[in-house]
PDB file of C-alpha atoms in Angstrom:
ATOM      1  CA  UNK A  30    -161.311  35.735  81.410  1.00  0.00           C
ATOM      2  CA  UNK A  31    -162.226  32.408  80.258  1.00  0.00           C
ATOM      3  CA  UNK A  32    -162.218  31.453  76.566  1.00  0.00           C
ATOM      4  CA  UNK A  33    -165.497  30.007  74.837  1.00  0.00           C
ATOM      5  CA  UNK A  34    -164.679  27.699  72.196  1.00  0.00           C
ATOM      6  CA  UNK A  35    -166.926  26.997  69.007  1.00  0.00           C
ATOM      7  CA  UNK A  36    -168.684  23.775  69.022  1.00  0.00           C
ATOM      8  CA  UNK A  37    -167.338  20.792  66.929  1.00  0.00           C
ATOM      9  CA  UNK A  38    -170.378  20.134  65.529  1.00  0.00           C
ATOM     10  CA  UNK A  39    -171.529  21.911  62.548  1.00  0.00           C
ATOM     11  CA  UNK A  40    -174.917  23.676  62.692  1.00  0.00           C
ATOM     12  CA  UNK A  41    -177.933  21.533  61.763  1.00  0.00           C
ATOM     13  CA  UNK A  42    -176.045  18.199  62.775  1.00  0.00           C
ATOM     14  CA  UNK A  43    -177.947  15.227  64.331  1.00  0.00           C
ATOM     15  CA  UNK A  44    -176.513  12.692  66.024  1.00  0.00           C
ATOM     16  CA  UNK A  45    -176.673   9.061  64.441  1.00  0.00           C
ATOM     17  CA  UNK A  46    -179.187   7.950  66.695  1.00  0.00           C
ATOM     18  CA  UNK A  47    -181.532  10.248  65.239  1.00  0.00           C
ATOM     19  CA  UNK A  48    -181.631   9.371  61.963  1.00  0.00           C
ATOM     20  CA  UNK A  49    -184.747   8.092  59.954  1.00  0.00           C
ATOM     21  CA  UNK A  50    -186.142   4.504  60.066  1.00  0.00           C
ATOM     22  CA  UNK A  51    -184.773   3.923  56.477  1.00  0.00           C
ATOM     23  CA  UNK A  52    -182.098   6.277  55.280  1.00  0.00           C
ATOM     24  CA  UNK A  53    -181.523   6.681  51.528  1.00  0.00           C
ATOM     25  CA  UNK A  54    -177.723   7.431  50.433  1.00  0.00           C
ATOM     26  CA  UNK A  55    -177.404  10.410  48.148  1.00  0.00           C
ATOM     27  CA  UNK A  56    -177.471   8.164  44.771  1.00  0.00           C
ATOM     28  CA  UNK A  57    -181.007   6.975  45.831  1.00  0.00           C
ATOM     29  CA  UNK A  58    -180.548   3.259  46.208  1.00  0.00           C
ATOM     30  CA  UNK A  59    -180.662   1.588  49.203  1.00  0.00           C
ATOM     31  CA  UNK A  60    -177.525   1.131  51.473  1.00  0.00           C
ATOM     32  CA  UNK A  61    -176.798  -2.594  51.097  1.00  0.00           C
ATOM     33  CA  UNK A  62    -177.607  -5.162  53.893  1.00  0.00           C
ATOM     34  CA  UNK A  63    -174.319  -5.604  55.890  1.00  0.00           C
ATOM     35  CA  UNK A  64    -172.535  -8.758  55.493  1.00  0.00           C
ATOM     36  CA  UNK A  65    -172.733 -11.658  58.309  1.00  0.00           C
ATOM     37  CA  UNK A  66    -168.898 -12.477  59.493  1.00  0.00           C
ATOM     38  CA  UNK A  67    -169.451 -16.286  60.030  1.00  0.00           C
ATOM     39  CA  UNK A  68    -171.523 -18.584  57.878  1.00  0.00           C
ATOM     40  CA  UNK A  69    -173.357 -22.044  58.807  1.00  0.00           C
ATOM     41  CA  UNK A  70    -173.424 -22.931  54.933  1.00  0.00           C
ATOM     42  CA  UNK A  71    -170.801 -25.802  54.458  1.00  0.00           C
ATOM     43  CA  UNK A  72    -172.593 -27.450  57.774  1.00  0.00           C
ATOM     44  CA  UNK A  73    -176.077 -27.578  55.772  1.00  0.00           C
ATOM     45  CA  UNK A  74    -174.046 -28.853  52.675  1.00  0.00           C
ATOM     46  CA  UNK A  75    -172.816 -31.600  54.675  1.00  0.00           C
ATOM     47  CA  UNK A  76    -175.835 -32.765  55.988  1.00  0.00           C
ATOM     48  CA  UNK A  77    -177.307 -32.947  52.389  1.00  0.00           C
ATOM     49  CA  UNK A  78    -174.717 -34.546  51.076  1.00  0.00           C
ATOM     50  CA  UNK A  79    -174.711 -37.197  53.958  1.00  0.00           C
ATOM     51  CA  UNK A  80    -178.254 -37.970  53.171  1.00  0.00           C
ATOM     52  CA  UNK A  81    -177.415 -38.505  49.345  1.00  0.00           C
ATOM     53  CA  UNK A  82    -174.936 -40.915  50.361  1.00  0.00           C
ATOM     54  CA  UNK A  83    -176.945 -42.972  52.518  1.00  0.00           C
ATOM     55  CA  UNK A  84    -179.598 -43.174  49.832  1.00  0.00           C
ATOM     56  CA  UNK A  85    -176.879 -44.283  47.527  1.00  0.00           C
ATOM     57  CA  UNK A  86    -174.982 -46.459  49.438  1.00  0.00           C
ATOM     58  CA  UNK A  87    -177.190 -49.751  48.479  1.00  0.00           C
ATOM     59  CA  UNK A  88    -175.926 -48.814  45.046  1.00  0.00           C
ATOM     60  CA  UNK A  89    -172.486 -49.001  45.548  1.00  0.00           C
ATOM     61  CA  UNK A  90    -169.974 -48.226  48.217  1.00  0.00           C
ATOM     62  CA  UNK A  91    -168.121 -46.002  46.123  1.00  0.00           C
ATOM     63  CA  UNK A  92    -170.362 -43.251  46.443  1.00  0.00           C
ATOM     64  CA  UNK A  93    -170.207 -42.939  50.116  1.00  0.00           C
ATOM     65  CA  UNK A  94    -166.811 -43.105  50.043  1.00  0.00           C
ATOM     66  CA  UNK A  95    -165.916 -40.714  47.308  1.00  0.00           C
ATOM     67  CA  UNK A  96    -168.399 -38.144  48.853  1.00  0.00           C
ATOM     68  CA  UNK A  97    -166.345 -38.814  52.520  1.00  0.00           C
ATOM     69  CA  UNK A  98    -163.313 -37.661  50.591  1.00  0.00           C
ATOM     70  CA  UNK A  99    -165.024 -34.704  48.967  1.00  0.00           C
ATOM     71  CA  UNK A 100    -165.872 -33.685  52.533  1.00  0.00           C
ATOM     72  CA  UNK A 101    -162.798 -34.319  54.167  1.00  0.00           C
ATOM     73  CA  UNK A 102    -160.840 -32.467  51.472  1.00  0.00           C
ATOM     74  CA  UNK A 103    -163.324 -29.544  51.732  1.00  0.00           C
ATOM     75  CA  UNK A 104    -162.740 -29.556  55.292  1.00  0.00           C
ATOM     76  CA  UNK A 105    -159.269 -28.756  55.202  1.00  0.00           C
ATOM     77  CA  UNK A 106    -160.039 -26.245  52.553  1.00  0.00           C
ATOM     78  CA  UNK A 107    -162.253 -24.470  54.952  1.00  0.00           C
ATOM     79  CA  UNK A 108    -160.005 -25.040  57.782  1.00  0.00           C
ATOM     80  CA  UNK A 109    -157.335 -23.099  55.950  1.00  0.00           C
ATOM     81  CA  UNK A 110    -159.857 -20.254  55.462  1.00  0.00           C
ATOM     82  CA  UNK A 111    -159.718 -19.847  59.137  1.00  0.00           C
ATOM     83  CA  UNK A 112    -156.057 -20.627  60.130  1.00  0.00           C
ATOM     84  CA  UNK A 113    -153.700 -19.788  56.888  1.00  0.00           C
ATOM     85  CA  UNK A 114    -153.098 -16.386  56.081  1.00  0.00           C
ATOM     86  CA  UNK A 115    -151.365 -17.411  53.122  1.00  0.00           C
ATOM     87  CA  UNK A 116    -154.216 -18.515  51.172  1.00  0.00           C
ATOM     88  CA  UNK A 117    -156.768 -15.848  49.488  1.00  0.00           C
ATOM     89  CA  UNK A 118    -159.662 -17.334  51.076  1.00  0.00           C
ATOM     90  CA  UNK A 119    -157.981 -16.305  54.516  1.00  0.00           C
ATOM     91  CA  UNK A 120    -159.006 -12.638  53.757  1.00  0.00           C
ATOM     92  CA  UNK A 121    -162.654 -13.258  52.744  1.00  0.00           C
ATOM     93  CA  UNK A 122    -165.596 -11.006  54.801  1.00  0.00           C
ATOM     94  CA  UNK A 123    -167.560 -14.058  55.451  1.00  0.00           C
ATOM     95  CA  UNK A 124    -165.859 -17.141  56.825  1.00  0.00           C
ATOM     96  CA  UNK A 125    -167.264 -20.620  57.941  1.00  0.00           C
ATOM     97  CA  UNK A 126    -168.183 -21.238  61.446  1.00  0.00           C
ATOM     98  CA  UNK A 127    -166.402 -23.785  63.581  1.00  0.00           C
ATOM     99  CA  UNK A 128    -168.819 -26.000  64.354  1.00  0.00           C
ATOM    100  CA  UNK A 129    -169.674 -26.123  60.553  1.00  0.00           C
ATOM    101  CA  UNK A 130    -165.905 -26.914  59.369  1.00  0.00           C
ATOM    102  CA  UNK A 131    -166.072 -29.648  62.470  1.00  0.00           C
ATOM    103  CA  UNK A 132    -169.420 -31.054  60.862  1.00  0.00           C
ATOM    104  CA  UNK A 133    -167.973 -31.290  57.529  1.00  0.00           C
ATOM    105  CA  UNK A 134    -165.059 -33.188  58.991  1.00  0.00           C
ATOM    106  CA  UNK A 135    -167.208 -35.345  61.038  1.00  0.00           C
ATOM    107  CA  UNK A 136    -169.786 -36.320  58.270  1.00  0.00           C
ATOM    108  CA  UNK A 137    -166.586 -37.129  56.139  1.00  0.00           C
ATOM    109  CA  UNK A 138    -165.533 -39.281  58.747  1.00  0.00           C
ATOM    110  CA  UNK A 139    -168.632 -40.806  59.388  1.00  0.00           C
ATOM    111  CA  UNK A 140    -169.462 -41.625  55.707  1.00  0.00           C
ATOM    112  CA  UNK A 141    -166.160 -43.410  55.797  1.00  0.00           C
ATOM    113  CA  UNK A 142    -167.174 -45.100  58.829  1.00  0.00           C
ATOM    114  CA  UNK A 143    -170.589 -45.975  57.359  1.00  0.00           C
ATOM    115  CA  UNK A 144    -169.232 -47.701  53.981  1.00  0.00           C
ATOM    116  CA  UNK A 145    -166.539 -49.760  56.144  1.00  0.00           C
ATOM    117  CA  UNK A 146    -169.660 -51.231  58.214  1.00  0.00           C
ATOM    118  CA  UNK A 147    -171.553 -52.089  54.937  1.00  0.00           C
ATOM    119  CA  UNK A 148    -168.549 -53.438  53.232  1.00  0.00           C
ATOM    120  CA  UNK A 149    -167.763 -55.364  56.371  1.00  0.00           C
ATOM    121  CA  UNK A 150    -171.468 -56.716  56.810  1.00  0.00           C
ATOM    122  CA  UNK A 151    -171.943 -57.485  52.816  1.00  0.00           C
ATOM    123  CA  UNK A 152    -174.770 -55.194  52.921  1.00  0.00           C
ATOM    124  CA  UNK A 153    -173.897 -53.276  49.833  1.00  0.00           C
ATOM    125  CA  UNK A 154    -171.830 -54.191  46.483  1.00  0.00           C
ATOM    126  CA  UNK A 155    -168.258 -52.643  45.861  1.00  0.00           C
ATOM    127  CA  UNK A 156    -169.054 -51.934  42.522  1.00  0.00           C
ATOM    128  CA  UNK A 157    -172.617 -51.067  40.930  1.00  0.00           C
ATOM    129  CA  UNK A 158    -174.519 -54.423  39.759  1.00  0.00           C
ATOM    130  CA  UNK A 159    -176.080 -54.518  36.529  1.00  0.00           C
ATOM    131  CA  UNK A 160    -179.918 -54.975  36.570  1.00  0.00           C
ATOM    132  CA  UNK A 161    -181.426 -57.250  34.443  1.00  0.00           C
TER     133      UNK A 161
END
């Protein structure tokens, strides 16, 4: 005599594919948006800082050098979020992409190269010059 088992799904159960377009949880608030696993925000910030440094290089060479140092140190910190499990930022839900980390390093080195070229050519003062 064959044995019939009870169905595993409770009565009235619908598969996940057949739910409404905008399901509301029991508390009435909408469900939070999913968190993206990777972010490009560091790359966009590096581009903005490079533009600021290019505009301010004619005032003093120290500005692109300092911004380049900030970008390189931020690049090391961002690299730690992806590689070093001993840092607290390693366990963040959203991490920077590899391309944005590379762009931060490239921007820092590029600003140092630009400052060196301006210094070698004598196009910008090392310290700010007082205007009369």
